[in-house]
mmCIF file of C-alpha atoms in Angstrom:
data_model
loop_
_atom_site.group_PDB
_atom_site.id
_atom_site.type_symbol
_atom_site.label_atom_id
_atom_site.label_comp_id
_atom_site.label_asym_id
_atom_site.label_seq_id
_atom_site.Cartn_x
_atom_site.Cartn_y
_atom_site.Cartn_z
ATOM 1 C CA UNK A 1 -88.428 -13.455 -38.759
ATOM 2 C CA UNK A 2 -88.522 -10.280 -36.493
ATOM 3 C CA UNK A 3 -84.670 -9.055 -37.455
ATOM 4 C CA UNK A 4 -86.224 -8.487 -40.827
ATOM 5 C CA UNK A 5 -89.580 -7.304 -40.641
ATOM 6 C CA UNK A 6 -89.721 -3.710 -38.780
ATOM 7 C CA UNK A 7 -92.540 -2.993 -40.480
ATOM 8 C CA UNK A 8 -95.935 -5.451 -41.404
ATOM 9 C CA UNK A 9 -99.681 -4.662 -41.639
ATOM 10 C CA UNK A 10 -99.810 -5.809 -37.750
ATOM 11 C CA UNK A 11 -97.468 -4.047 -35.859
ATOM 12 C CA UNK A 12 -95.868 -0.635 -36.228
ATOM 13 C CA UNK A 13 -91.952 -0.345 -35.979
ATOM 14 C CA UNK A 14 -90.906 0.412 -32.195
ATOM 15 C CA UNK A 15 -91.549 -2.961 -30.639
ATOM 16 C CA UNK A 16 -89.944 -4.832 -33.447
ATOM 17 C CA UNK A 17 -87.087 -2.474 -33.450
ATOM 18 C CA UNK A 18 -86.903 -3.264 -29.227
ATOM 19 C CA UNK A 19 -86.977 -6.692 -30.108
ATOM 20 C CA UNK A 20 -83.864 -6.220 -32.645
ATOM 21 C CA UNK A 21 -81.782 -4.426 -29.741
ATOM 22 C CA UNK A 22 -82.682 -6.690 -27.037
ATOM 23 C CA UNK A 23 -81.871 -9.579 -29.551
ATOM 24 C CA UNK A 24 -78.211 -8.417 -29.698
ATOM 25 C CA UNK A 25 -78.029 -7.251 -26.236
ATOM 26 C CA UNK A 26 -78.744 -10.743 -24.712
ATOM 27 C CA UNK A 27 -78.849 -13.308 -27.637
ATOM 28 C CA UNK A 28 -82.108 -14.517 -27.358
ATOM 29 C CA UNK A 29 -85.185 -12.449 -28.774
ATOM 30 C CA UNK A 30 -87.994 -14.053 -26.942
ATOM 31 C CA UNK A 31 -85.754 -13.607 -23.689
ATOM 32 C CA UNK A 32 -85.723 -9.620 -24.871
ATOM 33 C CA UNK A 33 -89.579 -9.575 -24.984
ATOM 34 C CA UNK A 34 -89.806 -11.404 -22.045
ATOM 35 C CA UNK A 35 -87.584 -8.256 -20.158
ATOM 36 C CA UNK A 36 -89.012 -5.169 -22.304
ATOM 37 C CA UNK A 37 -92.702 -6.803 -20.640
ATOM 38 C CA UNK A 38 -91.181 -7.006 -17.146
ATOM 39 C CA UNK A 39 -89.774 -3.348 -17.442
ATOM 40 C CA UNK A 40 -93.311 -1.909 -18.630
ATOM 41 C CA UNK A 41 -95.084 -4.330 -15.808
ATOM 42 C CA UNK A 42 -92.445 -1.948 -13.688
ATOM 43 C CA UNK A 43 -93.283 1.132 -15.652
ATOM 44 C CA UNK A 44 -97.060 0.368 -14.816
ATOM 45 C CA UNK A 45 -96.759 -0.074 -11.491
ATOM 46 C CA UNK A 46 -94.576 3.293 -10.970
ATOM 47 C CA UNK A 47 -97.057 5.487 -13.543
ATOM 48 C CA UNK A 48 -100.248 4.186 -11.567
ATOM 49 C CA UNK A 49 -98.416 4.795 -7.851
ATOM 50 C CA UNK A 50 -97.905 8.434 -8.792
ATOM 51 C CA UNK A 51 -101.024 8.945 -10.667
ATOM 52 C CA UNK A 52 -103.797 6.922 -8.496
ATOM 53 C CA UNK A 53 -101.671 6.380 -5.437
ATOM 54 C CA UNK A 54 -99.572 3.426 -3.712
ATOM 55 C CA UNK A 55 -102.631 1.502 -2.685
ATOM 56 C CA UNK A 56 -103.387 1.411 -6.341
ATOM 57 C CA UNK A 57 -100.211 0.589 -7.385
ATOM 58 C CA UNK A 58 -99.854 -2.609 -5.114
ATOM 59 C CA UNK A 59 -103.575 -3.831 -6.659
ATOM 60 C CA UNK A 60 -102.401 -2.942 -10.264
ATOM 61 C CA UNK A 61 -99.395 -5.301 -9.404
ATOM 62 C CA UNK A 62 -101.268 -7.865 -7.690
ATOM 63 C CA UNK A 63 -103.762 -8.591 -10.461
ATOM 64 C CA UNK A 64 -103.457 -12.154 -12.820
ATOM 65 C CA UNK A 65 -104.051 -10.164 -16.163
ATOM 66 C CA UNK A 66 -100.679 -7.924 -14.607
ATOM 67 C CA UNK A 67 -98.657 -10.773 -13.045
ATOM 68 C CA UNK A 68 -99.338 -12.544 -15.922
ATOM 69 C CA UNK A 69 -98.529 -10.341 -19.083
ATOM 70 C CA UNK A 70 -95.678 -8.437 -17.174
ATOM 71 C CA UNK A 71 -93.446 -11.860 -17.141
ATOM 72 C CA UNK A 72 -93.946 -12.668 -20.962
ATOM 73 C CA UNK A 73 -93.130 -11.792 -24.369
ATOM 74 C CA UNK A 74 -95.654 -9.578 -26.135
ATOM 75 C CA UNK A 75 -96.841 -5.820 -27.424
ATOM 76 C CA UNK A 76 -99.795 -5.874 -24.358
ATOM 77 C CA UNK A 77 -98.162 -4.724 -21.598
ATOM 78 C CA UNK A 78 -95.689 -2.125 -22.972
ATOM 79 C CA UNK A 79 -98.333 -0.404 -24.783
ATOM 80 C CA UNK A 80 -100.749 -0.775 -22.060
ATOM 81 C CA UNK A 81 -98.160 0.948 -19.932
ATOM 82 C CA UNK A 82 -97.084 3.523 -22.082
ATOM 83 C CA UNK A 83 -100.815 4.512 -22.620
ATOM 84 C CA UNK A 84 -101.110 4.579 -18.996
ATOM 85 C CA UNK A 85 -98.190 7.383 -18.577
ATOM 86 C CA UNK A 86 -99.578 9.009 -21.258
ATOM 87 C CA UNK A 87 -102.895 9.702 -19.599
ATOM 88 C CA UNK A 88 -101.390 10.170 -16.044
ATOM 89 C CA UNK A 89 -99.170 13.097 -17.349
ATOM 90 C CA UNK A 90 -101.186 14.580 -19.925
ATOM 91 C CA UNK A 91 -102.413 17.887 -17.801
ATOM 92 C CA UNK A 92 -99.857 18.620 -16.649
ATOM 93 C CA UNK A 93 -97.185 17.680 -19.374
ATOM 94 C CA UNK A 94 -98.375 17.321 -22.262
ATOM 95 C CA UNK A 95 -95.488 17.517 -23.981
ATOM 96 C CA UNK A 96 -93.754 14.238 -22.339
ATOM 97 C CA UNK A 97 -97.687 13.333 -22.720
ATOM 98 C CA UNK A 98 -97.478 13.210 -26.441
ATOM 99 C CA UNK A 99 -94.231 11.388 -26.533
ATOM 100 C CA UNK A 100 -95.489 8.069 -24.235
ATOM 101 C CA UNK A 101 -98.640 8.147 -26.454
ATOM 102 C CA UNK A 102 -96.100 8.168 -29.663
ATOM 103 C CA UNK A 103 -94.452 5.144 -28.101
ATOM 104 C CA UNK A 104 -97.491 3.288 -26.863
ATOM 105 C CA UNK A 105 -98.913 3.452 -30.786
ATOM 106 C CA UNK A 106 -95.643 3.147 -31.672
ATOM 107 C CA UNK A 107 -95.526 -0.567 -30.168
ATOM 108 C CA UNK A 108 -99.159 -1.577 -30.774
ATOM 109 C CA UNK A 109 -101.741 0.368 -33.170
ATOM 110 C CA UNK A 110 -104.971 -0.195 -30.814
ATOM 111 C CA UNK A 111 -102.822 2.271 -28.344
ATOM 112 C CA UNK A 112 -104.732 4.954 -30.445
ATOM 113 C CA UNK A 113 -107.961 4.094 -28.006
ATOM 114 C CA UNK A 114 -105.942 6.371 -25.322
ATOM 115 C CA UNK A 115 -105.117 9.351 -28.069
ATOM 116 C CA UNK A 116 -108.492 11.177 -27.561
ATOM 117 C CA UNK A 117 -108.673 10.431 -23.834
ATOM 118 C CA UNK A 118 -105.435 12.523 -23.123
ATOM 119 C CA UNK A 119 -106.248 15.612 -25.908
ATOM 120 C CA UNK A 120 -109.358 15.469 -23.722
ATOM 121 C CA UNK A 121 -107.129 16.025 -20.084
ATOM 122 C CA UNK A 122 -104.201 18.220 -21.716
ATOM 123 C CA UNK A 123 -105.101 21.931 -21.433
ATOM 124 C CA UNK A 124 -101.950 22.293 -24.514
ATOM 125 C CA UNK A 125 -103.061 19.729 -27.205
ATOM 126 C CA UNK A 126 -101.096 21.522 -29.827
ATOM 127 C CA UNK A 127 -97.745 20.465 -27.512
ATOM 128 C CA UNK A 128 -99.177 17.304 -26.709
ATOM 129 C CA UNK A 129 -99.871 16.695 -31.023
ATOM 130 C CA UNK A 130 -96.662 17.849 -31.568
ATOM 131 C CA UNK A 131 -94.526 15.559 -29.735
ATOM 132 C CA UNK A 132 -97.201 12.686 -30.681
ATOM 133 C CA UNK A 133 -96.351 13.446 -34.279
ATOM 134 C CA UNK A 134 -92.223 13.759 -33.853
ATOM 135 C CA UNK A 135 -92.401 10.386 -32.189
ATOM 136 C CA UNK A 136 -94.297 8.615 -34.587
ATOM 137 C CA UNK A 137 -91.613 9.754 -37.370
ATOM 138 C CA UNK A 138 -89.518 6.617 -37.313
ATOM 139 C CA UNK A 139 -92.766 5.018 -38.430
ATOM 140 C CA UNK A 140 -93.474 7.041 -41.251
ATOM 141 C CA UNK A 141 -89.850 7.230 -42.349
ATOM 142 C CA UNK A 142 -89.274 3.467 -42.539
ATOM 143 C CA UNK A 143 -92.901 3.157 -44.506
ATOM 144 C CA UNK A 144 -91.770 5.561 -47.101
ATOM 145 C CA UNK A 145 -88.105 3.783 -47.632
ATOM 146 C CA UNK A 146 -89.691 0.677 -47.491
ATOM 147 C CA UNK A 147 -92.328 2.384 -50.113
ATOM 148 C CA UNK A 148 -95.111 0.507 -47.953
ATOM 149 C CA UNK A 149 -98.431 1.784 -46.436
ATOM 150 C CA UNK A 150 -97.702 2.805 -42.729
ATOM 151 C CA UNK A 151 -101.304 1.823 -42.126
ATOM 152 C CA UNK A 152 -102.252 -1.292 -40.333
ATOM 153 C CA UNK A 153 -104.529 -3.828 -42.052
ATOM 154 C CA UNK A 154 -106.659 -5.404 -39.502
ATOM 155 C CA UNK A 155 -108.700 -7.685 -42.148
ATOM 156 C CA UNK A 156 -107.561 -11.016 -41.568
ATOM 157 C CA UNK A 157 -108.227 -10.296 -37.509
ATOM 158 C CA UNK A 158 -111.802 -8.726 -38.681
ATOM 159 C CA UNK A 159 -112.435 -12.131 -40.435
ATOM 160 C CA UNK A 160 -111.437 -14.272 -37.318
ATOM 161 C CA UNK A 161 -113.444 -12.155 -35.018
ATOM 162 C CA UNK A 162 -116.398 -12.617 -37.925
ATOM 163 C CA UNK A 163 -116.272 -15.931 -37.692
ATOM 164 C CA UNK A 164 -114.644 -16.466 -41.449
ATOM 165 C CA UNK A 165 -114.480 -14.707 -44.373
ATOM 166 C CA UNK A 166 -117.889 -12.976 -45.562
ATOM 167 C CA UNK A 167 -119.633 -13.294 -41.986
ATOM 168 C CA UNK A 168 -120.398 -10.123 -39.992
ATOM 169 C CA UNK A 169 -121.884 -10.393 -36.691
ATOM 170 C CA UNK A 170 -123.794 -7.478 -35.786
ATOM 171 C CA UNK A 171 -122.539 -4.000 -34.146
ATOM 172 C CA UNK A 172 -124.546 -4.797 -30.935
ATOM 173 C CA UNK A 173 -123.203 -8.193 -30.810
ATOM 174 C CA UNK A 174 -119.514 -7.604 -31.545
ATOM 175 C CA UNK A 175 -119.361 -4.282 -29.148
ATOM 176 C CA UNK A 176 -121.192 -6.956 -25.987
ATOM 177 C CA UNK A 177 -118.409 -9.567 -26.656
ATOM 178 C CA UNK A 178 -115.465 -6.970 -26.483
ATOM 179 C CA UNK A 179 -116.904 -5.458 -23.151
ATOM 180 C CA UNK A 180 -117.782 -9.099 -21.923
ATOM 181 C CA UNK A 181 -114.339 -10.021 -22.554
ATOM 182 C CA UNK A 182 -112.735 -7.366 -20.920
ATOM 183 C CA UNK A 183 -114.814 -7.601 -18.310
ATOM 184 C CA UNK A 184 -113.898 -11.416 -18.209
ATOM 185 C CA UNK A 185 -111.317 -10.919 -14.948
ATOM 186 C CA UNK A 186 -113.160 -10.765 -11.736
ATOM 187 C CA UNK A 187 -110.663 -8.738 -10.471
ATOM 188 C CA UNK A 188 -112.357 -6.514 -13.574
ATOM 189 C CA UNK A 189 -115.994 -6.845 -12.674
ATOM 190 C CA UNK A 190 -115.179 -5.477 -9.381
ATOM 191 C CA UNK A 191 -112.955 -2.586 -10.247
ATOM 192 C CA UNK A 192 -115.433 -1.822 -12.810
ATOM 193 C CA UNK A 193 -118.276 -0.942 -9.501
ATOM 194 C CA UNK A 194 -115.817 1.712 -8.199
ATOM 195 C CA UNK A 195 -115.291 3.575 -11.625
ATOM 196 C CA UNK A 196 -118.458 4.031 -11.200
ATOM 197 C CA UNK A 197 -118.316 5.765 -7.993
ATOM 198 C CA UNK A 198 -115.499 7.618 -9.339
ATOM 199 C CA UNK A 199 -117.758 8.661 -11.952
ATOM 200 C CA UNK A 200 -120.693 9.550 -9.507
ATOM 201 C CA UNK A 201 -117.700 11.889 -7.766
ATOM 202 C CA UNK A 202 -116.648 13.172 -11.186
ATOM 203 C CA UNK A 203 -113.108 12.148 -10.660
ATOM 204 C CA UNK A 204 -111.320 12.804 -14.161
ATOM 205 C CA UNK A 205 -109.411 10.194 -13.371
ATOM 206 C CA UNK A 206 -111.994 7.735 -13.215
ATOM 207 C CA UNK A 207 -113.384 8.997 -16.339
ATOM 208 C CA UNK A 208 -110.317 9.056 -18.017
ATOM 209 C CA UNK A 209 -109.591 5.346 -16.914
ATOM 210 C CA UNK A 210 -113.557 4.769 -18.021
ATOM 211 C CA UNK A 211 -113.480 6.176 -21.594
ATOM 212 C CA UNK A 212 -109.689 4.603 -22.733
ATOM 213 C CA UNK A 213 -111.430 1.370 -21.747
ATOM 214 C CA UNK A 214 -114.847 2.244 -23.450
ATOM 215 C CA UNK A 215 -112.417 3.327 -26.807
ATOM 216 C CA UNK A 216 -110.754 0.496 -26.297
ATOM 217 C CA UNK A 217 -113.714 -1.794 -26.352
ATOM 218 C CA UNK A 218 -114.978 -0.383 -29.045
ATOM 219 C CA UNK A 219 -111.727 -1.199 -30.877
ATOM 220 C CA UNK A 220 -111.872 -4.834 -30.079
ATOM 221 C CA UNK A 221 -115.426 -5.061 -30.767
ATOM 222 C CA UNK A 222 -114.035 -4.869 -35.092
ATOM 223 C CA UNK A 223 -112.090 -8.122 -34.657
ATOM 224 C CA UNK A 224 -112.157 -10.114 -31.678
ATOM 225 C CA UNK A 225 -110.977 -10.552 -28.063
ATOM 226 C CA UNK A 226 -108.754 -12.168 -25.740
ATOM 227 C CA UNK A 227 -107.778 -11.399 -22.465
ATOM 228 C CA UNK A 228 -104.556 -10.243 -23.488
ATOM 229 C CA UNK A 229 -105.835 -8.237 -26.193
ATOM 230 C CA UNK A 230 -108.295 -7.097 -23.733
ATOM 231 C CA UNK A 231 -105.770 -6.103 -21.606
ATOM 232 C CA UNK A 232 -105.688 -2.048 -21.620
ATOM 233 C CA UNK A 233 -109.685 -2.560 -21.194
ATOM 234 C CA UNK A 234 -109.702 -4.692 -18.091
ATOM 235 C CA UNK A 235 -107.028 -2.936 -16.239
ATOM 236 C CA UNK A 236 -108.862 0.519 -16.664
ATOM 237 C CA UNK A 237 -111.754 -1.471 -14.803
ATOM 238 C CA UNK A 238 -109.603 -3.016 -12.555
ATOM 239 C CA UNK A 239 -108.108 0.299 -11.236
ATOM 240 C CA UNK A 240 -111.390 1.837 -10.645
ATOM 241 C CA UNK A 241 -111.306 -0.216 -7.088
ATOM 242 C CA UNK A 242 -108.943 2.861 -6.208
ATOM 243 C CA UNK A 243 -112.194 4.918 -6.194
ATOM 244 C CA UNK A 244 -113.650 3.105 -3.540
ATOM 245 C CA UNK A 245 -110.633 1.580 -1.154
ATOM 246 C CA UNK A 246 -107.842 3.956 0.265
ATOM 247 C CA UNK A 247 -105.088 3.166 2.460
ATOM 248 C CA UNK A 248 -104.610 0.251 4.454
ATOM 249 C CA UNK A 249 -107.774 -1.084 3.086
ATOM 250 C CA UNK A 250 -106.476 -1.310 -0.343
ATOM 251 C CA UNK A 251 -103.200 -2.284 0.733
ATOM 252 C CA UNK A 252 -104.342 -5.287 2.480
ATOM 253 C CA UNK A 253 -107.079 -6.184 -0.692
ATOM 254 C CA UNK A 254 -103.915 -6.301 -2.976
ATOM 255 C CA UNK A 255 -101.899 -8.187 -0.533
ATOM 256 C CA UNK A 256 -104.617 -10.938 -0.032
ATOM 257 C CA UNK A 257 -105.524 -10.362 -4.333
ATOM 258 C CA UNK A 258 -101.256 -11.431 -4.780
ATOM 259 C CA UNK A 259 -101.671 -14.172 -1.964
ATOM 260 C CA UNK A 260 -104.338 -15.638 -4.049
ATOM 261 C CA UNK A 261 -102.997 -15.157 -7.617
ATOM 262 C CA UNK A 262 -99.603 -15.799 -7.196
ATOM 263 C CA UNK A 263 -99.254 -19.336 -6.256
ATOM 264 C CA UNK A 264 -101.625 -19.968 -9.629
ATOM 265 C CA UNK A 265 -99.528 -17.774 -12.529
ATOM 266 C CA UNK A 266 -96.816 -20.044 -10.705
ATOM 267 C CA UNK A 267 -98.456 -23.306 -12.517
ATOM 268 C CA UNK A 268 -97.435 -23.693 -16.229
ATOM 269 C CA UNK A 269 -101.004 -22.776 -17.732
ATOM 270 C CA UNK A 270 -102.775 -25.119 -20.042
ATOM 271 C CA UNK A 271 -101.417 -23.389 -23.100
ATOM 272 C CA UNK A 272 -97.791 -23.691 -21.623
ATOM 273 C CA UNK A 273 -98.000 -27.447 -20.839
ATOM 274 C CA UNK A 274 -99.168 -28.050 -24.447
ATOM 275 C CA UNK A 275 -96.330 -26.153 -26.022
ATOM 276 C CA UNK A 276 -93.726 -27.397 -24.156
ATOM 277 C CA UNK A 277 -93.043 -30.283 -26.301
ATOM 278 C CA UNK A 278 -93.066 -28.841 -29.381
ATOM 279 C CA UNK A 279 -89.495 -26.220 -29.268
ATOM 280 C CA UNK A 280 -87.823 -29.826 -28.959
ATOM 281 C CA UNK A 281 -89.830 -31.535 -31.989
ATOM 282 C CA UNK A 282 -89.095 -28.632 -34.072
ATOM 283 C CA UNK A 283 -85.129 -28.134 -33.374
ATOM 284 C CA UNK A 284 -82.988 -28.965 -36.251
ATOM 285 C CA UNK A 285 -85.911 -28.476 -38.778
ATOM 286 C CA UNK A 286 -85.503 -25.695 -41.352
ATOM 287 C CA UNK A 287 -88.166 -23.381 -41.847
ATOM 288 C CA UNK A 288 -90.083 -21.547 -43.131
ATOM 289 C CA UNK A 289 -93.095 -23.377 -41.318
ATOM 290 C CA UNK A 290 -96.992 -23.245 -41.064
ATOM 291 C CA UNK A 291 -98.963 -24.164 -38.395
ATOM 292 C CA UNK A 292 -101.950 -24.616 -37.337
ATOM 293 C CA UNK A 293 -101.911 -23.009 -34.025
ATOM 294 C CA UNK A 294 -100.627 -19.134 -33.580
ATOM 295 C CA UNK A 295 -98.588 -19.579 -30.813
ATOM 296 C CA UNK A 296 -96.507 -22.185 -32.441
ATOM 297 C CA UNK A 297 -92.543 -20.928 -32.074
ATOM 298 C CA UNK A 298 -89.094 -22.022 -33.433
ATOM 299 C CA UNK A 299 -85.616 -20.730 -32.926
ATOM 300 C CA UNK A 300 -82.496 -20.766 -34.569
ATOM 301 C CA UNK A 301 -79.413 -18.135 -33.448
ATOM 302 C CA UNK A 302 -81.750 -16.823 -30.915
ATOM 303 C CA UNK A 303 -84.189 -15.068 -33.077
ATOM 304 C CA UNK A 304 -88.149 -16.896 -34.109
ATOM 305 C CA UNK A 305 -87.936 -18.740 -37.192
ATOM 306 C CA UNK A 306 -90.848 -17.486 -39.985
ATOM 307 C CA UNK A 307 -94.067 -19.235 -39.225
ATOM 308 C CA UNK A 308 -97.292 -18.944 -41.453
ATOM 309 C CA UNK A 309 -100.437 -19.820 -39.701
ATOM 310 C CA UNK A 310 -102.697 -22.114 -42.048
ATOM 311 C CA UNK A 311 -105.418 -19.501 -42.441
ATOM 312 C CA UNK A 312 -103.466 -17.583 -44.505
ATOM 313 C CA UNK A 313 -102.954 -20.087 -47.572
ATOM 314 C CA UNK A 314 -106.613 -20.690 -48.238
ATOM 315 C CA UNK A 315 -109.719 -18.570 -47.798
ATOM 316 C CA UNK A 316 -111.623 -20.233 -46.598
ATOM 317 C CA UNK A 317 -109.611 -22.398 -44.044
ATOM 318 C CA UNK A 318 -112.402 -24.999 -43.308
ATOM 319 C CA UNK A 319 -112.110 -26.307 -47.056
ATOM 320 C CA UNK A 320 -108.208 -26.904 -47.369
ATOM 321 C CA UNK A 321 -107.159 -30.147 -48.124
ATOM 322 C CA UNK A 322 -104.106 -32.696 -48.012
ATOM 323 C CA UNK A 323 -103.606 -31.411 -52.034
ATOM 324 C CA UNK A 324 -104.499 -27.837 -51.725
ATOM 325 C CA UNK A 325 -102.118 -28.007 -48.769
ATOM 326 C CA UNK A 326 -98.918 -29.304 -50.720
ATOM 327 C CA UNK A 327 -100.023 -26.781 -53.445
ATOM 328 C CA UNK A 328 -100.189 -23.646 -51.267
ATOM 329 C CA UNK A 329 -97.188 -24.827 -49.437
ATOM 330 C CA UNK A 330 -95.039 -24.847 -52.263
ATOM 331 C CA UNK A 331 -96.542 -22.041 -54.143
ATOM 332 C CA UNK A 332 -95.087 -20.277 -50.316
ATOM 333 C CA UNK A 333 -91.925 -22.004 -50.727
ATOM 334 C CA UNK A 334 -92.608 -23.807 -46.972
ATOM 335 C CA UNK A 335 -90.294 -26.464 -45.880
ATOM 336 C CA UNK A 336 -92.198 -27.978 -43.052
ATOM 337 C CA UNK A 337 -96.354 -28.144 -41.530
ATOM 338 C CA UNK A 338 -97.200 -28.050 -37.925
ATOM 339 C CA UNK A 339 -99.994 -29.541 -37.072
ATOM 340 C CA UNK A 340 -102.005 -30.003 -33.729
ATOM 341 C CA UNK A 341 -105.594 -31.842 -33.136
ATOM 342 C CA UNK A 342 -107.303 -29.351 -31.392
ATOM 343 C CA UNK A 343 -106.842 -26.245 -34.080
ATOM 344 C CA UNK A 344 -106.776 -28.957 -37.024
ATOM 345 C CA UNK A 345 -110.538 -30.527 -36.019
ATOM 346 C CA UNK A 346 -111.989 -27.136 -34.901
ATOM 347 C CA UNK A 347 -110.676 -25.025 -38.094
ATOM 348 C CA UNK A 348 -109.180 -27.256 -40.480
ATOM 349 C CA UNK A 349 -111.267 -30.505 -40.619
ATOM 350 C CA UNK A 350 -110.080 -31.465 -44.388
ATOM 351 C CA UNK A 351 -106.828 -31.367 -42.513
ATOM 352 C CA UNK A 352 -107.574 -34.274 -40.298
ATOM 353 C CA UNK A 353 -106.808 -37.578 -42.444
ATOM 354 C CA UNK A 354 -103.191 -36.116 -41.889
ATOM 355 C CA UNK A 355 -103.331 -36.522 -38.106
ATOM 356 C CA UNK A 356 -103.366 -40.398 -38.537
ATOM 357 C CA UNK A 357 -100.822 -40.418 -40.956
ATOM 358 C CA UNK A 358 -102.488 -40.890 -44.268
ATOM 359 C CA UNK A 359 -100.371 -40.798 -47.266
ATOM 360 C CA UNK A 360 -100.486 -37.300 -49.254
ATOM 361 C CA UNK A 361 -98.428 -37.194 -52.347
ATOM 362 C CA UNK A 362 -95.746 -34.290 -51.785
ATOM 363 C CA UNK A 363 -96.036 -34.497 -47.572
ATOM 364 C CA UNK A 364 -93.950 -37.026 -45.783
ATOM 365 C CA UNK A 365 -94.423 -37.007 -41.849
ATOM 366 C CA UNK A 366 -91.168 -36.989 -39.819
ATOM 367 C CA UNK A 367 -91.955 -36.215 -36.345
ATOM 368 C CA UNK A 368 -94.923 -37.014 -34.155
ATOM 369 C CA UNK A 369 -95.496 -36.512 -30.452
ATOM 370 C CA UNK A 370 -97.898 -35.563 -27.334
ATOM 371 C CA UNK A 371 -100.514 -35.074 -30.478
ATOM 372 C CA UNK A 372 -98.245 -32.516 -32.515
ATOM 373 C CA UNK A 373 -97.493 -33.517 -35.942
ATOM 374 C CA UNK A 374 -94.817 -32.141 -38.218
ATOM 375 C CA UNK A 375 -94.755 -33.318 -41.995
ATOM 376 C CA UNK A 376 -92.034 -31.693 -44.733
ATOM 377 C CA UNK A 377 -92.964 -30.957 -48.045
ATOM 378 C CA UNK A 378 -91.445 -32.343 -50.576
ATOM 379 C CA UNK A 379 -90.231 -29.787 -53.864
ATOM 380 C CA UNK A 380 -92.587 -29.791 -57.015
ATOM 381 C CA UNK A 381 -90.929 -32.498 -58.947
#
């Protein structure tokens, strides 16, 4: 659960220590993520309005990928944000420079894309390193009480993005499908054709914008991409229409851009609709669960309930079966599966016999609905 684990091989310790006060502040630590995103969406906003102007601002704010991860739980848009400020005030203060970089990395590790970027703008990188390093501090200091590495350990995400364990798509290919995918937005794809008029101009703001999302790229391009990871990426390219509209002009282009994507983030999104039955299916169970979809989510006294996704308990997930299951889930101590026909049939298909309800010595199904399909496991006997 997130009161207890300030510290794993995914995420450093400042968003799950965020998480912890917001828990306590309101009750309810996805409604905490949910307000620490809205108040970086805000941060965004303000950083980009001083450092690329209102105009800017308004199309930052008017954009899906912003709409979107400014309103919900998640590491994006606070360390998209914080990188943001970082770059906007490093030449000038590098100092207060260092410390926003500290707390972007200090909420998601691939906020290291924007470190080099902003040594490259400050004219006082020894200020700028210093404050970097006295903010990162609470990392360090919990790794060594916890006597843990204060690394991050990106493998399993290197073996998704490889397609499974011992597969490695080429450098080429990897680095097109991170810059594809950030480039994914059209909103993107556009912005992306005035960077490089900012370029042409030798604006260093364009090509600071340009090479956090090229280091960022690069970054994805080791394990794989969505749109939200992709995030930092596409709204460097996304900016870059400041280059080429000023004033009124991009004032009006963000109010018809928020005309246009507003009434659409308003819809529940695919993902959303599918989910939506399962906090109800799941209430009353006791965890710990595993599941075979990574968004899956249960609560109990306002904070996420432990949740294993099934990739984890064999190597290669395409080969676990009904009895390897009930093995590895009790060798984990697991009290409950979550399964749902889409993720079971693409990455699981020994798993499938269980979606009709075949009988599995050590699994007994007790809730089924809108496809999901829960099933407890039963104590070695």
């Amino acid at each position: 659960a997130l009161d207890s684990d300030l510290l794993n091989t995914l995420y450093p310790v400042g968003y799950p220590a965020l998480l912890g006060l917001g828990q306590r502040l309101c009750g309810d630590v996805l409604w905490a993520g949910k307000g620490l995103a809205v108040l970086a969406g805000a941060g965004l906003v303000g950083v980009t309005a001083r450092w690329l102007g209102v105009g800017a601002a308004l199309w930052a704010l008017a954009t899906p990928m912003a709409l979107e991860f400014g309103a919900v739980e998640g590491t994006d848009m606070p360390a998209a944000a914080l990188s943001l400020a970082a770059l906007a005030t490093a030449a000038q203060r590098p100092a207060l420079s260092g410390a926003f970089l500290g707390a972007a990395i200090l909420c998601r590790y691939t906020a290291l894309a924007a470190a080099p970027v902003a040594l490259w703008l400050t004219p006082a990188r020894g200020r700028l390193l210093l404050t970097l390093t006295l903010t990162l501090a609470p990392h360090w200091g919990v790794a060594l009480w916890q006597g843990r590495s204060p690394l991050p350990d990106q493998s399993m995400n290197m073996a998704i993005g490889a397609g499974g364990p011992g597969q490695a798509p080429s450098a080429v290919e990897a680095l097109q499908r991170a810059a594809l995918g950030a480039l994914e937005p059209w909103t993107a794809k556009l912005g992306a054709l005035g960077l490089l008029v900012g370029l042409w101009r030798r604006d260093r703001r364009a090509w600071a914008l340009s090479l956090w999302g090229l280091f960022h790229v690069v970054g994805l391009s080791l394990a794989f991409s969505t749109p939200r990871l992709a995030l930092p990426a596409s709204l460097c390219a996304a900016l870059g229409l400041s280059f080429v509209l000023r004033g009124p002009a991009l004032w009006l282009a963000a109010a018809g851009l928020f005309a246009w994507s507003a009434p659409r983030l308003a819809a529940p999104s695919p993902q959303e609709a599918q989910l939506a039955p399962l906090e109800a299916l799941v209430e009353g169970l006791e965890g710990p669960f595993a599941s075979s979809t990574p968004w899956f989510t249960a609560r109990r006294d306002g904070w996420l309930v432990e949740s294993l996704p099934l990739r984890a308990l064999e190597r290669d997930p395409r080969q676990l079966s009904p009895e390897r299951l009930v093995k590895r889930a009790r060798e984990r101590s697991l009290k409950h599966i979550v399964l749902e026909p889409g993720r079971v049939t693409a990455s699981n298909p020994g798993l499938r016999p269980l979606l009709s309800g075949a009988p599995v010595e050590g699994l007994r199904r007790v809730r089924q609905d809108m496809g999901w399909v829960i099933y407890a496991v039963d104590p070695a006997p």
